[in-house]
Tab-separated table of N, CA, C and O in Angstrom:
chain	number	residue	atom	x	y	z
A	207	MET	N	82.998	185.699	265.337
A	207	MET	CA	82.448	185.240	263.961
A	207	MET	C	83.278	183.976	263.415
A	207	MET	O	84.532	183.839	263.658
A	208	MET	N	82.338	183.396	262.886
A	208	MET	CA	82.695	181.955	262.470
A	208	MET	C	83.934	182.150	261.088
A	208	MET	O	84.872	181.093	261.366
A	209	TYR	N	83.780	183.123	260.279
A	209	TYR	CA	84.593	183.383	259.415
A	209	TYR	C	86.105	183.483	259.818
A	209	TYR	O	86.875	182.961	259.499
A	210	LYS	N	86.145	184.217	260.882
A	210	LYS	CA	87.506	184.351	261.262
A	210	LYS	C	88.150	183.378	262.073
A	210	LYS	O	89.446	183.242	261.908
A	211	THR	N	87.448	182.203	262.386
A	211	THR	CA	88.114	181.067	262.719
A	211	THR	C	88.663	180.508	261.613
A	211	THR	O	89.816	179.932	261.677
A	212	TYR	N	87.893	180.508	260.475
A	212	TYR	CA	88.386	179.896	259.330
A	212	TYR	C	89.774	180.624	258.734
A	212	TYR	O	90.505	179.881	258.454
A	213	ILE	N	89.676	181.960	259.053
A	213	ILE	CA	90.897	182.604	258.522
A	213	ILE	C	92.193	182.336	259.116
A	213	ILE	O	93.264	181.970	258.896
A	214	ILE	N	91.801	182.007	260.519
A	214	ILE	CA	92.895	181.772	261.501
A	214	ILE	C	93.563	180.334	260.995
A	214	ILE	O	94.640	180.099	260.976
A	215	LEU	N	92.750	179.449	260.781
A	215	LEU	CA	92.929	177.933	260.295
A	215	LEU	C	93.771	178.033	259.126
A	215	LEU	O	94.739	177.490	258.961
A	216	TRP	N	92.996	178.781	258.373
A	216	TRP	CA	93.684	178.786	256.892
A	216	TRP	C	94.778	179.460	256.917
A	216	TRP	O	95.695	179.110	256.114
A	217	LYS	N	95.137	180.551	257.556
A	217	LYS	CA	96.328	181.225	257.788
A	217	LYS	C	97.479	180.189	258.266
A	217	LYS	O	98.688	180.146	257.730
A	218	LYS	N	97.410	179.392	259.073
A	218	LYS	CA	98.381	178.642	259.680
A	218	LYS	C	98.702	177.389	258.647
A	218	LYS	O	99.822	177.117	258.396
A	219	THR	N	97.709	176.867	257.863
A	219	THR	CA	98.001	175.917	256.885
A	219	THR	C	98.743	176.486	255.541
A	219	THR	O	99.461	176.250	255.006
A	220	LEU	N	98.088	177.762	255.376
A	220	LEU	CA	98.780	178.547	254.277
A	220	LEU	C	100.060	179.099	254.417
A	220	LEU	O	100.975	179.037	253.347
A	221	MET	N	100.562	179.196	255.447
A	221	MET	CA	101.801	179.746	255.822
A	221	MET	C	102.898	178.681	255.381
A	221	MET	O	103.837	178.961	255.000
A	222	LYS	N	102.537	177.558	255.592
A	222	LYS	CA	103.293	176.322	255.293
A	222	LYS	C	103.354	176.195	253.636
A	222	LYS	O	104.514	175.595	253.273
A	223	ARG	N	102.307	176.435	253.111
A	223	ARG	CA	101.955	176.062	251.622
A	223	ARG	C	102.651	177.221	250.737
A	223	ARG	O	103.478	177.087	249.655
A	224	ASN	N	102.134	178.387	251.036
A	224	ASN	CA	102.111	179.506	250.126
A	224	ASN	C	102.614	180.729	250.780
A	224	ASN	O	101.506	181.531	251.261
A	225	LYS	N	103.454	181.313	250.768
A	225	LYS	CA	103.738	182.629	251.645
A	225	LYS	C	103.019	183.786	250.875
A	225	LYS	O	102.871	184.768	251.483
A	226	ILE	N	102.673	183.775	249.757
A	226	ILE	CA	102.577	184.983	248.964
A	226	ILE	C	100.830	185.596	249.493
A	226	ILE	O	100.591	186.660	249.627
A	227	PHE	N	99.994	184.622	250.006
A	227	PHE	CA	98.759	184.887	250.756
A	227	PHE	C	98.929	185.407	252.160
A	227	PHE	O	98.162	185.710	252.739
A	228	GLU	N	99.970	185.321	252.787
A	228	GLU	CA	100.228	185.664	254.229
A	228	GLU	C	99.454	187.210	254.330
A	228	GLU	O	98.975	187.370	255.326
A	229	ASN	N	100.186	188.013	253.620
A	229	ASN	CA	99.706	189.335	253.655
A	229	ASN	C	98.248	189.670	253.178
A	229	ASN	O	97.883	191.031	253.425
A	230	TYR	N	97.449	188.780	252.733
A	230	TYR	CA	96.397	189.096	252.154
A	230	TYR	C	95.325	188.077	252.903
A	230	TYR	O	93.950	187.839	252.270
A	231	ILE	N	95.288	187.968	254.222
A	231	ILE	CA	94.373	186.966	254.846
A	231	ILE	C	92.896	187.922	254.963
A	231	ILE	O	91.850	187.094	254.904
A	232	LYS	N	92.886	189.135	254.684
A	232	LYS	CA	91.393	189.817	254.486
A	232	LYS	C	90.928	189.668	253.392
A	232	LYS	O	89.984	190.496	253.117
A	233	VAL	N	91.390	188.820	252.709
A	233	VAL	CA	90.716	188.615	251.310
A	233	VAL	C	89.246	188.154	251.455
A	233	VAL	O	88.296	188.151	250.846
A	234	TYR	N	88.884	187.517	252.843
A	234	TYR	CA	87.451	187.199	252.933
A	234	TYR	C	86.687	188.492	252.978
A	234	TYR	O	85.356	188.294	252.685
A	235	GLU	N	87.096	189.519	252.971
A	235	GLU	CA	86.183	190.786	253.344
A	235	GLU	C	86.199	191.451	251.669
A	235	GLU	O	85.106	191.748	251.212
A	236	LYS	N	87.406	191.508	250.708
A	236	LYS	CA	87.294	192.259	249.717
A	236	LYS	C	88.738	192.067	249.231
A	236	LYS	O	89.789	191.844	249.779
A	237	ILE	N	89.050	191.993	247.809
A	237	ILE	CA	90.110	191.795	247.076
A	237	ILE	C	90.190	193.165	246.414
A	237	ILE	O	89.463	193.509	245.714
A	238	GLU	N	91.587	193.985	246.876
A	238	GLU	CA	91.427	195.031	246.667
A	238	GLU	C	92.112	195.025	245.044
A	238	GLU	O	93.168	194.145	245.098
A	239	GLU	N	92.066	196.124	244.459
A	239	GLU	CA	92.907	196.051	243.002
A	239	GLU	C	94.199	196.150	243.145
A	239	GLU	O	94.912	195.524	242.151
A	240	GLU	N	94.730	196.737	244.129
A	240	GLU	CA	95.976	196.601	244.436
A	240	GLU	C	96.779	195.436	244.682
A	240	GLU	O	97.972	195.155	244.370
A	241	GLN	N	96.065	194.464	245.159
A	241	GLN	CA	96.617	193.294	245.513
A	241	GLN	C	96.604	192.247	244.164
A	241	GLN	O	97.183	191.233	244.275
A	242	LEU	N	96.060	192.674	243.133
A	242	LEU	CA	95.777	191.661	242.104
A	242	LEU	C	97.101	191.368	241.465
A	242	LEU	O	97.326	189.828	241.251
A	243	GLN	N	98.038	192.273	241.525
A	243	GLN	CA	99.395	191.729	240.868
A	243	GLN	C	100.062	190.524	241.596
A	243	GLN	O	100.600	189.868	241.211
A	244	ASP	N	99.887	190.752	243.318
A	244	ASP	CA	100.489	189.512	243.915
A	244	ASP	C	99.833	188.219	243.805
A	244	ASP	O	100.330	187.240	244.049
A	245	LEU	N	98.568	188.551	243.616
A	245	LEU	CA	97.485	187.420	243.844
A	245	LEU	C	97.512	186.671	242.408
A	245	LEU	O	97.188	185.414	242.381
A	246	LYS	N	97.659	187.243	241.162
A	246	LYS	CA	97.586	186.818	239.971
A	246	LYS	C	98.489	185.547	239.898
A	246	LYS	O	99.621	185.359	240.510
A	247	GLY	N	97.792	184.289	239.370
A	247	GLY	CA	98.688	183.027	239.209
A	247	GLY	C	98.170	182.130	240.221
A	247	GLY	O	98.811	180.994	240.155
A	248	HIS	N	97.790	182.477	241.305
A	248	HIS	CA	97.579	181.832	242.604
A	248	HIS	C	95.883	181.484	242.762
A	248	HIS	O	95.594	180.627	243.779
A	249	PHE	N	94.937	182.032	242.073
A	249	PHE	CA	93.648	181.989	242.242
A	249	PHE	C	93.017	180.478	242.040
A	249	PHE	O	92.638	179.897	242.742
A	250	ILE	N	93.641	179.811	241.083
A	250	ILE	CA	93.189	178.305	241.016
A	250	ILE	C	93.631	177.428	242.179
A	250	ILE	O	92.926	176.704	242.688
A	251	LYS	N	95.174	177.727	242.622
A	251	LYS	CA	95.435	176.888	243.776
A	251	LYS	C	94.467	177.155	244.963
A	251	LYS	O	94.297	176.198	245.854
A	252	PHE	N	94.138	178.411	245.078
A	252	PHE	CA	93.369	179.042	246.035
A	252	PHE	C	92.096	178.632	246.353
A	252	PHE	O	91.582	177.952	247.310
A	253	ILE	N	91.203	178.506	245.151
A	253	ILE	CA	89.890	177.839	245.148
A	253	ILE	C	89.638	176.415	245.084
A	253	ILE	O	88.507	176.029	245.209
A	254	THR	N	90.951	175.752	244.970
A	254	THR	CA	90.702	174.265	244.848
A	254	THR	C	90.740	173.703	246.257
A	254	THR	O	90.784	172.354	246.577
A	255	SER	N	91.226	174.616	247.285
A	255	SER	CA	91.334	174.288	248.778
A	255	SER	C	89.764	174.564	249.390
A	255	SER	O	89.145	175.481	249.069
A	256	GLN	N	89.632	173.714	250.233
A	256	GLN	CA	88.289	173.845	251.275
A	256	GLN	C	88.052	175.231	251.651
A	256	GLN	O	87.012	176.042	251.421
A	257	ASN	N	89.174	175.816	252.364
A	257	ASN	CA	89.186	177.323	253.160
A	257	ASN	C	89.134	178.303	252.091
A	257	ASN	O	88.473	179.278	252.251
A	258	GLY	N	90.132	177.988	251.043
A	258	GLY	CA	90.442	179.118	250.237
A	258	GLY	C	88.691	179.212	249.484
A	258	GLY	O	88.395	180.542	248.982
A	259	SER	N	88.327	178.035	249.000
A	259	SER	CA	86.991	178.653	248.308
A	259	SER	C	85.868	179.108	249.132
A	259	SER	O	85.311	180.056	248.416
A	260	ARG	N	85.905	178.850	250.364
A	260	ARG	CA	84.776	179.540	251.328
A	260	ARG	C	85.300	181.184	251.231
A	260	ARG	O	84.335	181.965	251.261
A	261	ILE	N	86.334	181.305	251.721
A	261	ILE	CA	86.979	182.678	251.609
A	261	ILE	C	86.619	183.600	250.246
A	261	ILE	O	86.238	184.557	250.382
A	262	MET	N	86.934	182.851	249.285
A	262	MET	CA	86.996	183.552	248.075
A	262	MET	C	85.346	183.883	247.574
A	262	MET	O	85.167	184.875	247.152
A	263	GLN	N	84.594	183.146	248.080
A	263	GLN	CA	83.022	183.158	247.772
A	263	GLN	C	82.762	184.187	248.449
A	263	GLN	O	81.781	185.081	248.001
A	264	ILE	N	83.185	184.544	249.788
A	264	ILE	CA	82.792	185.692	250.487
A	264	ILE	C	83.292	186.886	250.039
A	264	ILE	O	82.668	188.203	249.948
A	265	ALA	N	84.592	186.820	249.323
A	265	ALA	CA	85.176	188.153	248.718
A	265	ALA	C	84.520	188.567	247.665
A	265	ALA	O	84.558	189.632	247.202
A	266	LEU	N	83.936	187.544	246.896
A	266	LEU	CA	83.107	188.137	245.600
A	266	LEU	C	82.174	189.334	245.896
A	266	LEU	O	82.127	189.888	244.900
A	267	SER	N	81.522	189.149	246.846
A	267	SER	CA	80.552	190.063	246.843
A	267	SER	C	80.945	191.536	247.255
A	267	SER	O	80.063	192.319	247.014
A	268	ASN	N	82.026	191.660	247.612
A	268	ASN	CA	82.691	193.068	248.182
A	268	ASN	C	83.585	193.318	247.039
A	268	ASN	O	84.174	194.738	247.108
A	269	SER	N	84.152	192.410	245.859
A	269	SER	CA	85.084	193.191	245.078
A	269	SER	C	84.594	193.779	243.739
A	269	SER	O	83.634	193.476	243.464
A	270	SER	N	85.604	194.425	243.433
A	270	SER	CA	85.225	195.287	242.233
A	270	SER	C	85.016	194.421	240.944
A	270	SER	O	85.521	193.282	241.013
A	271	TYR	N	84.401	195.004	239.891
A	271	TYR	CA	84.277	194.191	238.571
A	271	TYR	C	85.699	193.961	238.051
A	271	TYR	O	85.839	192.725	237.297
A	272	ILE	N	86.457	194.681	238.005
A	272	ILE	CA	87.777	194.739	237.414
A	272	ILE	C	88.447	193.171	238.045
A	272	ILE	O	89.230	192.490	237.493
A	273	VAL	N	88.476	192.959	239.295
A	273	VAL	CA	88.738	191.714	240.128
A	273	VAL	C	88.480	190.602	239.400
A	273	VAL	O	89.050	189.678	239.223
A	274	LEU	N	86.941	190.828	239.305
A	274	LEU	CA	86.051	189.404	238.830
A	274	LEU	C	86.661	189.368	237.491
A	274	LEU	O	86.829	188.122	237.176
A	275	GLU	N	86.825	190.270	236.500
A	275	GLU	CA	87.403	189.863	235.280
A	275	GLU	C	88.792	189.311	235.353
A	275	GLU	O	88.758	188.355	234.612
A	276	THR	N	89.498	189.584	236.306
A	276	THR	CA	90.972	189.288	236.402
A	276	THR	C	90.849	187.776	236.590
A	276	THR	O	91.684	187.026	236.317
A	277	ILE	N	89.989	187.384	237.637
A	277	ILE	CA	89.836	186.063	238.185
A	277	ILE	C	89.331	185.158	237.056
A	277	ILE	O	89.768	184.109	236.684
A	278	LEU	N	88.409	185.742	236.173
A	278	LEU	CA	87.925	185.036	235.044
A	278	LEU	C	88.574	184.817	234.043
A	278	LEU	O	89.131	183.333	233.500
A	279	HIS	N	89.700	185.754	233.682
A	279	HIS	CA	90.642	185.433	232.793
A	279	HIS	C	91.790	184.309	233.159
A	279	HIS	O	92.455	183.842	232.530
A	280	GLU	N	92.006	184.505	234.463
A	280	GLU	CA	92.769	183.521	235.205
A	280	GLU	C	92.337	181.962	235.118
A	280	GLU	O	93.195	181.010	234.709
A	281	ILE	N	91.171	181.792	235.330
A	281	ILE	CA	90.417	180.522	235.483
A	281	ILE	C	89.954	179.962	234.319
A	281	ILE	O	89.587	178.944	233.854
A	282	GLU	N	90.136	180.909	233.120
A	282	GLU	CA	89.048	180.525	231.917
A	282	GLU	C	89.664	179.109	231.054
A	282	GLU	O	88.784	178.444	230.756
A	283	ASN	N	90.880	178.774	231.283
A	283	ASN	CA	91.352	177.677	230.385
A	283	ASN	C	91.283	176.296	231.289
A	283	ASN	O	91.364	175.306	230.683
A	284	ASN	N	90.873	176.469	232.640
A	284	ASN	CA	90.533	175.443	233.683
A	284	ASN	C	89.065	175.343	234.118
A	284	ASN	O	88.954	174.697	235.089
A	285	LEU	N	88.207	175.829	233.512
A	285	LEU	CA	86.787	176.200	233.967
A	285	LEU	C	86.254	174.573	233.994
A	285	LEU	O	85.434	174.189	234.814
A	286	LYS	N	86.592	173.660	232.897
A	286	LYS	CA	85.834	172.247	233.051
A	286	LYS	C	86.333	171.430	234.440
A	286	LYS	O	85.739	170.851	235.094
A	287	GLU	N	87.595	171.636	234.611
A	287	GLU	CA	88.059	170.944	235.739
A	287	GLU	C	87.817	171.614	236.983
A	287	GLU	O	87.490	171.007	238.059
A	288	LEU	N	87.596	172.913	237.095
A	288	LEU	CA	87.152	173.703	238.226
A	288	LEU	C	85.578	173.293	238.441
A	288	LEU	O	85.318	173.222	239.741
A	289	LEU	N	84.917	173.221	237.628
A	289	LEU	CA	83.368	172.693	237.793
A	289	LEU	C	83.033	171.248	238.438
A	289	LEU	O	82.385	170.957	239.145
A	290	VAL	N	84.264	170.568	238.314
A	290	VAL	CA	84.064	169.066	239.017
A	290	VAL	C	84.932	169.059	240.116
A	290	VAL	O	84.952	167.766	240.601
A	291	ASP	N	85.908	170.050	240.367
A	291	ASP	CA	86.715	169.850	241.704
A	291	ASP	C	85.596	169.813	243.004
A	291	ASP	O	84.637	170.686	242.948
A	292	ALA	N	86.053	169.244	244.018
A	292	ALA	CA	85.191	169.077	245.209
A	292	ALA	C	85.023	170.383	245.790
A	292	ALA	O	83.876	170.624	246.274
A	293	TYR	N	85.843	171.507	245.640
A	293	TYR	CA	85.596	172.808	246.471
A	293	TYR	C	85.460	173.764	245.460
A	293	TYR	O	84.769	174.534	245.761
A	294	ALA	N	86.270	173.738	244.192
A	294	ALA	CA	86.398	174.822	243.316
A	294	ALA	C	84.807	174.957	242.733
A	294	ALA	O	84.514	176.334	242.347
A	295	ASN	N	84.359	173.981	242.598
A	295	ASN	CA	82.824	173.962	241.894
A	295	ASN	C	81.993	174.910	242.472
A	295	ASN	O	80.888	175.764	242.127
A	296	TYR	N	81.887	175.226	244.015
A	296	TYR	CA	81.131	175.741	244.722
A	296	TYR	C	81.424	177.392	244.619
A	296	TYR	O	80.655	178.066	244.264
A	297	PHE	N	82.782	177.574	244.462
A	297	PHE	CA	83.110	178.930	244.284
A	297	PHE	C	82.597	179.451	242.565
A	297	PHE	O	82.268	180.694	242.354
A	298	ILE	N	82.873	178.591	241.899
A	298	ILE	CA	82.618	178.751	240.471
A	298	ILE	C	81.037	178.958	240.195
A	298	ILE	O	80.516	179.867	239.573
A	299	GLN	N	80.446	178.241	240.785
A	299	GLN	CA	78.751	178.790	240.688
A	299	GLN	C	78.538	179.913	241.343
A	299	GLN	O	77.573	180.810	240.851
A	300	ARG	N	79.290	180.358	242.462
A	300	ARG	CA	78.768	181.698	243.067
A	300	ARG	C	79.410	182.762	242.186
A	300	ARG	O	79.060	183.938	241.992
A	301	PHE	N	80.770	182.495	241.702
A	301	PHE	CA	81.363	183.459	240.736
A	301	PHE	C	80.368	183.622	239.722
A	301	PHE	O	80.235	184.891	239.128
A	302	TYR	N	79.811	182.798	238.814
A	302	TYR	CA	79.077	182.965	237.742
A	302	TYR	C	77.590	183.937	238.274
A	302	TYR	O	77.358	184.519	237.240
A	303	GLU	N	77.386	183.880	239.229
A	303	GLU	CA	76.279	184.711	239.714
A	303	GLU	C	76.637	186.269	239.623
A	303	GLU	O	75.820	187.204	239.412
A	304	PHE	N	77.861	186.615	239.806
A	304	PHE	CA	78.419	188.060	240.021
A	304	PHE	C	78.649	188.482	238.677
A	304	PHE	O	78.823	189.372	238.330
A	305	LEU	N	78.855	187.744	237.402
A	305	LEU	CA	79.310	188.156	236.183
A	305	LEU	C	78.232	188.842	235.594
A	305	LEU	O	76.929	188.607	235.618
A	306	LYS	N	78.664	189.734	234.534
A	306	LYS	CA	77.501	190.490	233.628
A	306	LYS	C	77.399	189.344	232.647
A	306	LYS	O	78.043	188.404	232.361
A	307	LEU	N	76.254	189.953	231.809
A	307	LEU	CA	75.857	189.022	230.866
A	307	LEU	C	77.019	188.474	229.643
A	307	LEU	O	77.030	187.439	229.280
A	308	ASP	N	77.680	189.449	229.273
A	308	ASP	CA	78.840	189.263	228.116
A	308	ASP	C	79.699	188.461	228.898
A	308	ASP	O	80.297	187.490	228.011
A	309	HIS	N	80.007	188.428	230.099
A	309	HIS	CA	80.967	187.499	230.474
A	309	HIS	C	80.394	186.087	230.873
A	309	HIS	O	81.016	184.979	230.947
A	310	ARG	N	79.175	186.252	231.135
A	310	ARG	CA	78.562	184.877	231.256
A	310	ARG	C	78.549	184.201	230.092
A	310	ARG	O	78.739	183.048	229.979
A	311	LEU	N	78.484	184.905	228.973
A	311	LEU	CA	78.359	184.239	227.769
A	311	LEU	C	79.607	183.493	227.310
A	311	LEU	O	79.937	182.554	226.881
A	312	PHE	N	80.604	184.465	227.726
A	312	PHE	CA	82.037	184.071	227.600
A	312	PHE	C	82.465	182.610	228.323
A	312	PHE	O	82.816	181.825	228.170
A	313	PHE	N	81.917	182.667	229.565
A	313	PHE	CA	82.150	181.617	230.546
A	313	PHE	C	81.463	180.353	229.849
A	313	PHE	O	82.193	179.400	229.943
A	314	LEU	N	80.128	180.512	229.475
A	314	LEU	CA	79.545	179.262	228.857
A	314	LEU	C	80.195	178.716	227.551
A	314	LEU	O	80.255	177.521	227.262
A	315	GLU	N	80.900	179.723	226.836
A	315	GLU	CA	81.638	179.203	225.580
A	315	GLU	C	82.800	178.419	226.071
A	315	GLU	O	83.234	177.475	225.255
A	316	LYS	N	83.531	178.892	227.127
A	316	LYS	CA	84.862	178.257	227.538
A	316	LYS	C	84.321	176.720	228.043
A	316	LYS	O	85.427	175.799	228.018
A	317	VAL	N	83.055	176.476	228.741
A	317	VAL	CA	82.639	175.139	229.038
A	317	VAL	C	82.266	174.375	228.096
A	317	VAL	O	82.547	173.331	227.826
């Protein structure tokens, strides 16, 4: 599977940069609610990297709405910058598709 190759490459570079994600390589499948406490504060760094953005886009479709709300509140103050970032903009577009109406309005107000 092509995504597993990305995960292996991503893991090698990630281990050098940020140890916290070492245990969450399966994030490409799903972000569990139990993982949120450890992942909080690192989503922006993650989605601004090429592989991180791809992995997070895949994880969106399988993650619970609680996870999506948590990500939204973490990135809300940086939405403008993320929309023009080379890699994060793809994640942001995909992320918006998974939001409910009230959170979409909140998202648009922040932009």
